[in-house]
JSON list of C-alpha atoms in Angstrom, two decimals:
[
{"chain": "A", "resi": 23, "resn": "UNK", "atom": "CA", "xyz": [17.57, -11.60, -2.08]},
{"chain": "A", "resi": 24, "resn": "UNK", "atom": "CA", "xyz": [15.53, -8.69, -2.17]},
{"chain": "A", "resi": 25, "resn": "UNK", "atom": "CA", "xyz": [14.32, -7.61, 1.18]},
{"chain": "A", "resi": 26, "resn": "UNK", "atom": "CA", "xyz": [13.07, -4.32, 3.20]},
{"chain": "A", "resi": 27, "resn": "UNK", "atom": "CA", "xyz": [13.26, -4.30, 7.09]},
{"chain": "A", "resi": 28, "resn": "UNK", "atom": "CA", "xyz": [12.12, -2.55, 10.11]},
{"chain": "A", "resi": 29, "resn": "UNK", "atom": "CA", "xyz": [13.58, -3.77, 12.84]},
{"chain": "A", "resi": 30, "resn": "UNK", "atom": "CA", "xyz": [11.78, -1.63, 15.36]},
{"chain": "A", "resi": 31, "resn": "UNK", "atom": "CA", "xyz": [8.20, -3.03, 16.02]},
{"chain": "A", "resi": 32, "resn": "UNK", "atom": "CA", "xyz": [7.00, -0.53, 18.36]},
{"chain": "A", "resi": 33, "resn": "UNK", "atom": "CA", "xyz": [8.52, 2.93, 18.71]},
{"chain": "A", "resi": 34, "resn": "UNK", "atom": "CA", "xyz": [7.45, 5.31, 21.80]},
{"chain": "A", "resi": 35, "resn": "UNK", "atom": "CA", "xyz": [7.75, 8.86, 21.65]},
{"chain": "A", "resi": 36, "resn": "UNK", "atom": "CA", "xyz": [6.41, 11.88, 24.12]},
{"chain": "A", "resi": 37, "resn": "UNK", "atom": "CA", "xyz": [4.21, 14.48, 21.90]},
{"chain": "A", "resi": 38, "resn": "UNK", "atom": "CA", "xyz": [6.11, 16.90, 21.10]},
{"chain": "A", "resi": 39, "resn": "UNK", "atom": "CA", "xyz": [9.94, 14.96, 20.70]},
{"chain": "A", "resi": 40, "resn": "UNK", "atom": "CA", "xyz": [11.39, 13.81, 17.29]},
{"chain": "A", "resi": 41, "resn": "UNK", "atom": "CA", "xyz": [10.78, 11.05, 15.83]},
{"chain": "A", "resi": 42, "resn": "UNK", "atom": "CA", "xyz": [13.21, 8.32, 13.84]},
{"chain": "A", "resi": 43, "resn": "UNK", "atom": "CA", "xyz": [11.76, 5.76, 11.98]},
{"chain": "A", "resi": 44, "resn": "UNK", "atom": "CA", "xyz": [14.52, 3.01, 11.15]},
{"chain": "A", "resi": 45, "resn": "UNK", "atom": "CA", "xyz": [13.97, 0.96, 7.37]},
{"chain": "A", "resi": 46, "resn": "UNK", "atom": "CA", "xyz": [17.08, -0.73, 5.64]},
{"chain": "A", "resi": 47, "resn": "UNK", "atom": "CA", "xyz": [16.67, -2.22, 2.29]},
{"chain": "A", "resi": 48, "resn": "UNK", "atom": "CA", "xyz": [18.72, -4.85, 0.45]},
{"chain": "A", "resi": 49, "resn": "UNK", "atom": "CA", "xyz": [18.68, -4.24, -3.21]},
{"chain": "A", "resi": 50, "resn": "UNK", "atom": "CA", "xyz": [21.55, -4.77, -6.30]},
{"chain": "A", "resi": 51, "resn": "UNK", "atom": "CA", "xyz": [20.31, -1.21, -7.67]},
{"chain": "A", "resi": 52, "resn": "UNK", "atom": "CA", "xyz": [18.81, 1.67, -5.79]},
{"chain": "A", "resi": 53, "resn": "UNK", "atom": "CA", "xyz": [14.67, 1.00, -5.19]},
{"chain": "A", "resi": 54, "resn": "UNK", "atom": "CA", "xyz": [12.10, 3.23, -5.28]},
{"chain": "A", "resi": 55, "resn": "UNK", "atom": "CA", "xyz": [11.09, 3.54, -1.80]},
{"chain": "A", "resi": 56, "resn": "UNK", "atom": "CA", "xyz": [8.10, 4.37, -0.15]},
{"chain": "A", "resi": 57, "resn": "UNK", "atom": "CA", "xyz": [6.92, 5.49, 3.48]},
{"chain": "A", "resi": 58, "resn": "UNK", "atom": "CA", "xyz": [3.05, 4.44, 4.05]},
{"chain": "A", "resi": 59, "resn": "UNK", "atom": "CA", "xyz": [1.09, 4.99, 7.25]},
{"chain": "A", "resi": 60, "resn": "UNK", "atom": "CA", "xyz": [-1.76, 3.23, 8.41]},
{"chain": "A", "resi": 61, "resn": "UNK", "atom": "CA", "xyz": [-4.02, 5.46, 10.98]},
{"chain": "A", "resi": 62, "resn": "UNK", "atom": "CA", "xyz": [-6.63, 2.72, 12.86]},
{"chain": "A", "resi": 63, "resn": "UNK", "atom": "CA", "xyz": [-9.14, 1.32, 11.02]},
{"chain": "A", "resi": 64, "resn": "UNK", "atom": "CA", "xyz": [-7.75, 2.81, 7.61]},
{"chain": "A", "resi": 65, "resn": "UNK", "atom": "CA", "xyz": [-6.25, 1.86, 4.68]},
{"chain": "A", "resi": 66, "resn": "UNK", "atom": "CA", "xyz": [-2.48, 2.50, 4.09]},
{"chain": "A", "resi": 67, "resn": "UNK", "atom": "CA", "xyz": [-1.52, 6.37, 2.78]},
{"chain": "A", "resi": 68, "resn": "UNK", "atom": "CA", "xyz": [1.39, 7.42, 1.04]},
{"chain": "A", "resi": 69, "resn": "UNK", "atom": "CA", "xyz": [3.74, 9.39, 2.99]},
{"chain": "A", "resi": 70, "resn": "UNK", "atom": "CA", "xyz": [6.76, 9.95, 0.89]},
{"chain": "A", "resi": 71, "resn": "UNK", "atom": "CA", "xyz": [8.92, 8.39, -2.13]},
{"chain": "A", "resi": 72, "resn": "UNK", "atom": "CA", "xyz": [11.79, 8.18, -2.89]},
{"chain": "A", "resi": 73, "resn": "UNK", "atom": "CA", "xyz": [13.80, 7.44, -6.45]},
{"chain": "A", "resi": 74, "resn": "UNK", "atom": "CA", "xyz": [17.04, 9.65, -7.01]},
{"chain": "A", "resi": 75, "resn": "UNK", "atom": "CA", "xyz": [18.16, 13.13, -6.97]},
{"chain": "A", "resi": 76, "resn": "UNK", "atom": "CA", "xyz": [18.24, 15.42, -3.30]},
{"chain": "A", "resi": 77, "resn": "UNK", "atom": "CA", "xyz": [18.28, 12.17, -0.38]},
{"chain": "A", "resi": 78, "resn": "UNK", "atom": "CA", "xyz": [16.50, 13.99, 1.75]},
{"chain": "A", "resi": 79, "resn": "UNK", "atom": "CA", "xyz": [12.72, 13.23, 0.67]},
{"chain": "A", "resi": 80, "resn": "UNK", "atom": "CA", "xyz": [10.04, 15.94, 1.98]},
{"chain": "A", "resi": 81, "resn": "UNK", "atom": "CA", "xyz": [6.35, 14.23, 2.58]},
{"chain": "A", "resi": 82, "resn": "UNK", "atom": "CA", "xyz": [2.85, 15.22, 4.39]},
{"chain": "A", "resi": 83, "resn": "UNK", "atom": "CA", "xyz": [2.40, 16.41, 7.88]},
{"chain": "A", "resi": 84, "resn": "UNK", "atom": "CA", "xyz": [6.20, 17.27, 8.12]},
{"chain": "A", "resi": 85, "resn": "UNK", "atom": "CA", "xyz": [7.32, 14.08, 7.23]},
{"chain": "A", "resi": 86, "resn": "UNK", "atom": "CA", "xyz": [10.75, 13.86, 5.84]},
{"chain": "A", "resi": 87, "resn": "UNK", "atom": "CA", "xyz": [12.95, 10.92, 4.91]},
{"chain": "A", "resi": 88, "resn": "UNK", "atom": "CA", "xyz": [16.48, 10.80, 4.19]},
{"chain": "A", "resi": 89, "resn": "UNK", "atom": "CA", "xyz": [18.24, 8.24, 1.63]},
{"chain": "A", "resi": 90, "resn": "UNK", "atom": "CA", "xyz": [21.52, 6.41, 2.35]},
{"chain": "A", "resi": 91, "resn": "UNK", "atom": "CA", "xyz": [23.29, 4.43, -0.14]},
{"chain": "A", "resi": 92, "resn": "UNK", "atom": "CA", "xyz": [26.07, 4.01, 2.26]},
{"chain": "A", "resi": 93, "resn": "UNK", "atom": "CA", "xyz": [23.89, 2.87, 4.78]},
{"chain": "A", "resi": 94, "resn": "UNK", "atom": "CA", "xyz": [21.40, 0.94, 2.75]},
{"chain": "A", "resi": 95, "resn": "UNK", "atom": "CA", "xyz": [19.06, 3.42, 4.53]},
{"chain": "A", "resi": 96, "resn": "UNK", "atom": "CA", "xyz": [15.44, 5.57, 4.29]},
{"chain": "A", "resi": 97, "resn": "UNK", "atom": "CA", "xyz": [14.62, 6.09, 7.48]},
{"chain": "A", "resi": 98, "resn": "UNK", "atom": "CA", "xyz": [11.47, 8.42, 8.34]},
{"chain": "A", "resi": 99, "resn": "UNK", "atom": "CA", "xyz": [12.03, 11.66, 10.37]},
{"chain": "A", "resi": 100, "resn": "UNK", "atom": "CA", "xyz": [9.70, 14.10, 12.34]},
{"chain": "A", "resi": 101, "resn": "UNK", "atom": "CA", "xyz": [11.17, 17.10, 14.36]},
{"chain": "A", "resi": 102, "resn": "UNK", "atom": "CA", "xyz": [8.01, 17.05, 16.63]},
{"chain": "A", "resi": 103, "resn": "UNK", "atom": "CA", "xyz": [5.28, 14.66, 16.56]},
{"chain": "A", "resi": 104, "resn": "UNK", "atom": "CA", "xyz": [1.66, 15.35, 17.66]},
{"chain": "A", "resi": 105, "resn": "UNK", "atom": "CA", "xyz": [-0.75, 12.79, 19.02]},
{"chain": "A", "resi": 106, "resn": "UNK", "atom": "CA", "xyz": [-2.81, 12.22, 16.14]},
{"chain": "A", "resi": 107, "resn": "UNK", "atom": "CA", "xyz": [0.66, 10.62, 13.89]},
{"chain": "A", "resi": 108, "resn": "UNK", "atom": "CA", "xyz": [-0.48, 7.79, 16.59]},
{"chain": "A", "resi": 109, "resn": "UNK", "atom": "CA", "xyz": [-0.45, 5.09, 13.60]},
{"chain": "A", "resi": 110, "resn": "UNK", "atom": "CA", "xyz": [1.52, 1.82, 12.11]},
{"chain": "A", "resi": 111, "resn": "UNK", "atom": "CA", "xyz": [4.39, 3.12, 9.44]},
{"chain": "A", "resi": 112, "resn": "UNK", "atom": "CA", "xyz": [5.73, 0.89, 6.63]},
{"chain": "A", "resi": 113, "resn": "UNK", "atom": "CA", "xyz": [8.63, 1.19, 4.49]},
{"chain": "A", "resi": 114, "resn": "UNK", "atom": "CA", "xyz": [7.86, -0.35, 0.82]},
{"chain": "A", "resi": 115, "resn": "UNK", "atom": "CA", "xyz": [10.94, -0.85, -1.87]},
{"chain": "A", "resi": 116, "resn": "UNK", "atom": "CA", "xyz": [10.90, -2.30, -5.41]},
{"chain": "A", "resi": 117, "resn": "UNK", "atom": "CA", "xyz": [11.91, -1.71, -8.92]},
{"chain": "A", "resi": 118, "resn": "UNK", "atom": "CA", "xyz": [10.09, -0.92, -12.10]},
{"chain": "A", "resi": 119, "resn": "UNK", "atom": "CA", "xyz": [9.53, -4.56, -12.55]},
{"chain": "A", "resi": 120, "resn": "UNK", "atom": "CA", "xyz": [8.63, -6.22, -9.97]},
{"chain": "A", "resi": 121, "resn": "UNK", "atom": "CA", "xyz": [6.03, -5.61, -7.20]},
{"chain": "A", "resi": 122, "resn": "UNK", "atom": "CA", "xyz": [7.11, -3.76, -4.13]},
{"chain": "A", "resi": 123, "resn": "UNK", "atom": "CA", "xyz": [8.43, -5.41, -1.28]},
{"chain": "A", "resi": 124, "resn": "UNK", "atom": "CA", "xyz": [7.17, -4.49, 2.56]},
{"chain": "A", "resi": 125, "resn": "UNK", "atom": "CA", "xyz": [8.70, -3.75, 5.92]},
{"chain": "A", "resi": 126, "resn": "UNK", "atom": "CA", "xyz": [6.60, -5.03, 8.95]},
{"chain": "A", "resi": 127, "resn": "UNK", "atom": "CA", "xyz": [5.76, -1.99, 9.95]},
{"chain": "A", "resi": 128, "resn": "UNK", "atom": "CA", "xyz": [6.52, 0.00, 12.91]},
{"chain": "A", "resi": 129, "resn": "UNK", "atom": "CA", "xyz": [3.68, 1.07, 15.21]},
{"chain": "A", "resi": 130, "resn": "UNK", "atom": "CA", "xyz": [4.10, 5.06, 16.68]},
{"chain": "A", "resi": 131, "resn": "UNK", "atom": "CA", "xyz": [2.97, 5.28, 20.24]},
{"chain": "A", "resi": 132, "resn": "UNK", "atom": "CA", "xyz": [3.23, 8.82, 21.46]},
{"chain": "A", "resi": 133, "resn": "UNK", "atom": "CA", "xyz": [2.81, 9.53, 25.05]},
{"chain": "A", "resi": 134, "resn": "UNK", "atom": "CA", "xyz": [0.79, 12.83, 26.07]},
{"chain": "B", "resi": 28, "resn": "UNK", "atom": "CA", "xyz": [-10.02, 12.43, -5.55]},
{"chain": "B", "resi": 29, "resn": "UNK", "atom": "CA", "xyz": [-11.32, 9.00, -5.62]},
{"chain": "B", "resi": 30, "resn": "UNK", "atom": "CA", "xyz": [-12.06, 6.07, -3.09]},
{"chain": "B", "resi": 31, "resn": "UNK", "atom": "CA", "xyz": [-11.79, 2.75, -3.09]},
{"chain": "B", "resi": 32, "resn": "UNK", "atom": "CA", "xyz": [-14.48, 0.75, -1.33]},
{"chain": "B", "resi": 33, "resn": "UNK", "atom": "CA", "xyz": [-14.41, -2.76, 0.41]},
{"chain": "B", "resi": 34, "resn": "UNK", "atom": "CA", "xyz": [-17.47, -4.90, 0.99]},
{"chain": "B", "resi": 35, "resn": "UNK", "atom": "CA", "xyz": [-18.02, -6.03, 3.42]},
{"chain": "B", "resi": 36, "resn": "UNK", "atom": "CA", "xyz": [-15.72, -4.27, 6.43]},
{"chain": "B", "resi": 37, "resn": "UNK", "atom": "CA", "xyz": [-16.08, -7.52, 8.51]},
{"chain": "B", "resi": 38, "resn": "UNK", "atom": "CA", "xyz": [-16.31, -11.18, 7.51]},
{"chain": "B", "resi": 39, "resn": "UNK", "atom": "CA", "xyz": [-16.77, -14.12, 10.04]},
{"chain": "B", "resi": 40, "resn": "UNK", "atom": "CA", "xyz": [-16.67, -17.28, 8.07]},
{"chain": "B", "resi": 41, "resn": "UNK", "atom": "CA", "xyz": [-16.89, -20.86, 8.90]},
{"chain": "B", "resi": 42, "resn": "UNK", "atom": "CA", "xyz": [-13.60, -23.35, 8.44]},
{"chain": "B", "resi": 43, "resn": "UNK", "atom": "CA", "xyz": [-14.15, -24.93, 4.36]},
{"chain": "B", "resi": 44, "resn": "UNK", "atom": "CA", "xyz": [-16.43, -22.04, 3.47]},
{"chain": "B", "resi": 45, "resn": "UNK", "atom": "CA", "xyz": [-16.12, -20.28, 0.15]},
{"chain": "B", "resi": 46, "resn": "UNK", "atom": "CA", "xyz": [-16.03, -16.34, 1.15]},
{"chain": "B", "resi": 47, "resn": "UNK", "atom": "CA", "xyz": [-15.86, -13.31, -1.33]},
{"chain": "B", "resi": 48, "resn": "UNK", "atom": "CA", "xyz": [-14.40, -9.82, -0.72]},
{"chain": "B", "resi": 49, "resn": "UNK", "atom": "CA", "xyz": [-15.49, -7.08, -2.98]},
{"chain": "B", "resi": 50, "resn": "UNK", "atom": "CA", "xyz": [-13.36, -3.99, -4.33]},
{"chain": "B", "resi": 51, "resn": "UNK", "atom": "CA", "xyz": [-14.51, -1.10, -6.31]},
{"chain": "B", "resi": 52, "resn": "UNK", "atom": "CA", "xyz": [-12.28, 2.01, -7.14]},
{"chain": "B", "resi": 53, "resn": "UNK", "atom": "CA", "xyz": [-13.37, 5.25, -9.00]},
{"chain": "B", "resi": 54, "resn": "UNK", "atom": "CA", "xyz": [-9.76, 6.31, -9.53]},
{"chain": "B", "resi": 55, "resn": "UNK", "atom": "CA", "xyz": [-10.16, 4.66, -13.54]},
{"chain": "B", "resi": 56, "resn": "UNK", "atom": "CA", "xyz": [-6.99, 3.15, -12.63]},
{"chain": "B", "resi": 57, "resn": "UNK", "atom": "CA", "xyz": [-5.41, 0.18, -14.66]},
{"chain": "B", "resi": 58, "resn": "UNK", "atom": "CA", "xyz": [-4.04, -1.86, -11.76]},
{"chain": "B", "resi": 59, "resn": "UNK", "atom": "CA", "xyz": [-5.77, -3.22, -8.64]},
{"chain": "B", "resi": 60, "resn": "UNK", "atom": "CA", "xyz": [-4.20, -5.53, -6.21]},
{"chain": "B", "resi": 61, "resn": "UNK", "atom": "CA", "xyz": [-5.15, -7.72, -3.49]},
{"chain": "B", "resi": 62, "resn": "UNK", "atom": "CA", "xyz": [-2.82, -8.04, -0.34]},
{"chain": "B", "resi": 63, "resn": "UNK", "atom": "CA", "xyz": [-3.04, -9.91, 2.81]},
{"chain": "B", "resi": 64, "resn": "UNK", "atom": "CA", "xyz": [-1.90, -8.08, 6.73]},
{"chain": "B", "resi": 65, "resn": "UNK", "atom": "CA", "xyz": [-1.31, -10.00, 8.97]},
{"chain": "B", "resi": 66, "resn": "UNK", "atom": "CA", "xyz": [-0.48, -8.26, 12.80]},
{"chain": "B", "resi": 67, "resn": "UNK", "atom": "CA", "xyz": [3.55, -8.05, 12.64]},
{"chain": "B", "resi": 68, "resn": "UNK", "atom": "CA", "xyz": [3.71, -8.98, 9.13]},
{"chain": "B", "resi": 69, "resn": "UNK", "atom": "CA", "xyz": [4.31, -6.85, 5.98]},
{"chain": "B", "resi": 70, "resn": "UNK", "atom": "CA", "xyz": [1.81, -6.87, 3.24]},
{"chain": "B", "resi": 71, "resn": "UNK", "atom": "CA", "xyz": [1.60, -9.59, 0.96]},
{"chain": "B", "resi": 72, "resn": "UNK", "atom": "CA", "xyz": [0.57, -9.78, -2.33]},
{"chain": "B", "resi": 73, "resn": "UNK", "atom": "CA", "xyz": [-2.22, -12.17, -2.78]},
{"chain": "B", "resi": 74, "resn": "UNK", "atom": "CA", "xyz": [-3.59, -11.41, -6.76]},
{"chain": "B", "resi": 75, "resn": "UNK", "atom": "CA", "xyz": [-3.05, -8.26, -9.14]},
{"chain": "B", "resi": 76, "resn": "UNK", "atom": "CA", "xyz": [-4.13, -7.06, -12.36]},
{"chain": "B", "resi": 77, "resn": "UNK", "atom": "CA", "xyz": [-3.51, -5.28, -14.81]},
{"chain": "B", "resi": 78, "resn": "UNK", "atom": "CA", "xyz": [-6.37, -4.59, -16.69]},
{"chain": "B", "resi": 79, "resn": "UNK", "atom": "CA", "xyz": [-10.01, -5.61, -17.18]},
{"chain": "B", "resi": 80, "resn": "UNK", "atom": "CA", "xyz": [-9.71, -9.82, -17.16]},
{"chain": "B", "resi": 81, "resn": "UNK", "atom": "CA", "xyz": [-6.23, -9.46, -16.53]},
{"chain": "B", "resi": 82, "resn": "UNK", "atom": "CA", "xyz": [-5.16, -11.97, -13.21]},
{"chain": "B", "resi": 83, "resn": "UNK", "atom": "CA", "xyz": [-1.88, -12.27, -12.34]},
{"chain": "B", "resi": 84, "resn": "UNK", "atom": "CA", "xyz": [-0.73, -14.42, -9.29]},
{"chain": "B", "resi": 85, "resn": "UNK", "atom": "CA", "xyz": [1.36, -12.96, -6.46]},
{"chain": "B", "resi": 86, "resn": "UNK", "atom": "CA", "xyz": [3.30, -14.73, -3.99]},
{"chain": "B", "resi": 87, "resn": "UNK", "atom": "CA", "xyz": [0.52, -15.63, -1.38]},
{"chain": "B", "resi": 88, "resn": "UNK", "atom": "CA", "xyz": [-2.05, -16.90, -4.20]},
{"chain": "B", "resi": 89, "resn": "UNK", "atom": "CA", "xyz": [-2.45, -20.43, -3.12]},
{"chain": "B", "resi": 90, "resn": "UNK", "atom": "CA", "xyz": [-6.10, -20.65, -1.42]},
{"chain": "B", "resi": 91, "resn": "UNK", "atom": "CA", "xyz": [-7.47, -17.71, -2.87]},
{"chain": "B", "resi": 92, "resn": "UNK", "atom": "CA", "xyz": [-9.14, -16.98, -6.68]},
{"chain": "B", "resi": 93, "resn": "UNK", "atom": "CA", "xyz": [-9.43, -13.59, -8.11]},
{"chain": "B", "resi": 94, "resn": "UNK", "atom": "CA", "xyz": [-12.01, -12.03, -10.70]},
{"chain": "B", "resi": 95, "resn": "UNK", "atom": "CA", "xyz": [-11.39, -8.33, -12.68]},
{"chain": "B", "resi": 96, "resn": "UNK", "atom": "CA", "xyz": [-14.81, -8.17, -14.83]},
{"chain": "B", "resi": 97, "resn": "UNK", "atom": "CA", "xyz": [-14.62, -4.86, -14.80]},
{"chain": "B", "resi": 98, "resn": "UNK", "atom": "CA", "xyz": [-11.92, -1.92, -14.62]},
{"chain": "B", "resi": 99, "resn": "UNK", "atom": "CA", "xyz": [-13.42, -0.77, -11.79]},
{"chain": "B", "resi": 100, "resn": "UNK", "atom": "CA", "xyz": [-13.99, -3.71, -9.52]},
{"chain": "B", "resi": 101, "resn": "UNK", "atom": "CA", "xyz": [-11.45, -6.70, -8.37]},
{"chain": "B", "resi": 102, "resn": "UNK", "atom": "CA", "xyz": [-12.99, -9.50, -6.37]},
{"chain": "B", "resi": 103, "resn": "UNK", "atom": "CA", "xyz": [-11.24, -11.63, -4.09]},
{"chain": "B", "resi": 104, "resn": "UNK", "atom": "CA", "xyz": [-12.39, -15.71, -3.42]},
{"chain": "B", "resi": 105, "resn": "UNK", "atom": "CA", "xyz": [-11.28, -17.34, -0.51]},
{"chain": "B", "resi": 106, "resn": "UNK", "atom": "CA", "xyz": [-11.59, -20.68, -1.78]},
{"chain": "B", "resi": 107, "resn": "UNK", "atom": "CA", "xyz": [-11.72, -22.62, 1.29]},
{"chain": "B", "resi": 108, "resn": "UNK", "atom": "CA", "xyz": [-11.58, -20.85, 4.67]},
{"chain": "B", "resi": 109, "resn": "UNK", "atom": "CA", "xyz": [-8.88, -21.92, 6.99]},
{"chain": "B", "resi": 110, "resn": "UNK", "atom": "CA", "xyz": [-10.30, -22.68, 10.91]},
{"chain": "B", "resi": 111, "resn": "UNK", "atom": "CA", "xyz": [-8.79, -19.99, 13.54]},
{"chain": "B", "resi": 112, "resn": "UNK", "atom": "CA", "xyz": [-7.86, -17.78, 10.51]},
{"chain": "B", "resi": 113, "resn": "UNK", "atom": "CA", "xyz": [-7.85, -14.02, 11.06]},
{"chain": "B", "resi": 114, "resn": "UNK", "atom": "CA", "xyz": [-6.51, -11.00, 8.26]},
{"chain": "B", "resi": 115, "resn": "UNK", "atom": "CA", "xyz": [-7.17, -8.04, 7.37]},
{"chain": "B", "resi": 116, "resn": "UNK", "atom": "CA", "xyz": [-7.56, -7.88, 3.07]},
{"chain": "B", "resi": 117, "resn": "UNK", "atom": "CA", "xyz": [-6.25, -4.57, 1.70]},
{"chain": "B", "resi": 118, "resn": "UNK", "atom": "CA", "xyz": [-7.22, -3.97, -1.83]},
{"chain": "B", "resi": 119, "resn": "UNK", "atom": "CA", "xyz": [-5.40, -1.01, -3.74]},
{"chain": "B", "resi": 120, "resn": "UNK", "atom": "CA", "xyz": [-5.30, 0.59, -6.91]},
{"chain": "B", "resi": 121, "resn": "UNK", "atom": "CA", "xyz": [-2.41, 2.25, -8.88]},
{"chain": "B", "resi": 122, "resn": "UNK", "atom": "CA", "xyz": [-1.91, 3.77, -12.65]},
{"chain": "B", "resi": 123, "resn": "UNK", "atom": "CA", "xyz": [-0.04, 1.20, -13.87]},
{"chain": "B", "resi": 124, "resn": "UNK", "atom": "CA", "xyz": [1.92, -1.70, -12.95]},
{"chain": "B", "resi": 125, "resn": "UNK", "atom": "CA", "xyz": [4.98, -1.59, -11.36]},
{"chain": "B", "resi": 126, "resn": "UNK", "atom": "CA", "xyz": [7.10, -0.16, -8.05]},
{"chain": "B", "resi": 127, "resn": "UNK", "atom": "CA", "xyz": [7.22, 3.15, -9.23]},
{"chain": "B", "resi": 128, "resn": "UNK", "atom": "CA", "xyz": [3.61, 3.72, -8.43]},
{"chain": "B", "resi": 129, "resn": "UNK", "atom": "CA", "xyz": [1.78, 5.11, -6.05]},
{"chain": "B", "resi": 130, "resn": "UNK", "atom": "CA", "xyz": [-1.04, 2.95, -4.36]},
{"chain": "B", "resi": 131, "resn": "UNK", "atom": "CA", "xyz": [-4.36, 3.88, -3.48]},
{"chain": "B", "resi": 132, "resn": "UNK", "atom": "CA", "xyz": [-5.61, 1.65, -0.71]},
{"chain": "B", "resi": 133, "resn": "UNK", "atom": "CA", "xyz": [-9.36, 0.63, 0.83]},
{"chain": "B", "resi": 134, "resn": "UNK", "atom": "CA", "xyz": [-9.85, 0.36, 4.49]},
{"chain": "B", "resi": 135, "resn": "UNK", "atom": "CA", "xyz": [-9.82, -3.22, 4.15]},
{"chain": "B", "resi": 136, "resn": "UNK", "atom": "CA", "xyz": [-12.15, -6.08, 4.94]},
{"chain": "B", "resi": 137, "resn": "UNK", "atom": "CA", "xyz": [-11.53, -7.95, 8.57]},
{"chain": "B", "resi": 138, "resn": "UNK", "atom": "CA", "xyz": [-11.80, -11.89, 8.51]},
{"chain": "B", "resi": 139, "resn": "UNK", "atom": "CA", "xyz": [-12.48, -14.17, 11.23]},
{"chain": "B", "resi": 140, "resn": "UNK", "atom": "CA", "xyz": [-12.65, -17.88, 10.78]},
{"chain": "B", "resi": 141, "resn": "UNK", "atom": "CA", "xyz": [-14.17, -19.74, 13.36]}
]
């Protein structure tokens, strides 16, 4: 079955450290996938997405995501987070299709 | 750029009452969708559509009704609130149908059941 996970619930980071955002996605054909972030009190935003060509997917704020096929991977990347990406991150997949398919979501703590 | 606006922010609702969330979008896009979040839980899709009086049922669409009168608005009918229920209900708006989209998405309206 089709299926996108997050296995990290909560992530803590100090401001100022990377960041890694875990998703894997279970899919017979490469998905589009998607990195959404949901700041308090807010409605989701696209971050990223992701269908073919270079794996390594630049978004907003210095976002980047990289694509695994090997891995079954898209996880999120930041090479130094600030206090205000303080927010709850999803990873979306699906195909043309069918409707997309979410992660949990993984809520960013960063520590001053 | 365009919004997408969700009446009312809050809801508190009593268990076997009929409740209605409101969704308007200014995007003039095709699709609007409905989704359920609950805490620790992906988003689930509740109702879509595809056009003006267009419905199509997702996989959460038992208990709720949907209405698309317009292109620009998508209401959402809880048919018979559940005691102790809480959710937040995201509406969202894309081009066109299908995973390739990008969504547009309200701030959401907060339910409480008591």
């Amino acid at each position: 079955a089709q299926s996108v996970t997050q296995p990290d619930a909560r992530v803590t980071v100090s401001e100022g450290a990377s960041l890694q955002l875990r998703c894997k996605y279970s899919y017979s054909a490469t998905p589009y996938l998607f990195w959404y972030v949901q700041y308090p009190r807010q409605g989701l935003q696209l971050l990223l997405k992701y269908y073919s060509g270079d794996p390594v997917v630049q978004g907003v704020n210095s976002f980047e995501a990289e694509f695994s096929k090997s891995n079954s991977s898209f996880h999120l990347q930041k090479a130094s987070v600030h206090w205000s990406d303080s927010a709850v991150y999803f990873c979306a997949g699906g195909d043309s299709n069918y409707q997309l398919i979410w992660g949990s979501g993984t809520k960013l703590i960063i520590k001053p | 750029g365009g919004i997408i606006t969700q009446t009312p922010k809050f809801l508190i609702g009593q268990e076997g009452q009929k409740l209605t969330l409101k969704c308007q979008q200014n995007f003039n896009h095709d699709t609007m969708y409905w989704y359920r979040q609950d805490s620790g839980k992906g988003l689930r899709l509740i109702y879509y559509s595809i056009t003006e009086n267009d419905l199509q049922k997702g996989d959460l669409s038992e208990g709720y009704d949907a209405s698309r009168e317009k292109k620009s608005s998508f209401s959402l009918t809880v048919t018979s609130a559940q005691k102790n229920e809480m959710a937040v209900f995201l509406c969202a708006s894309s081009w066109d149908w299908g995973a390739q989209n990008t969504l547009y998405f309200g701030a959401g309206t907060r339910l409480s059941v008591l």
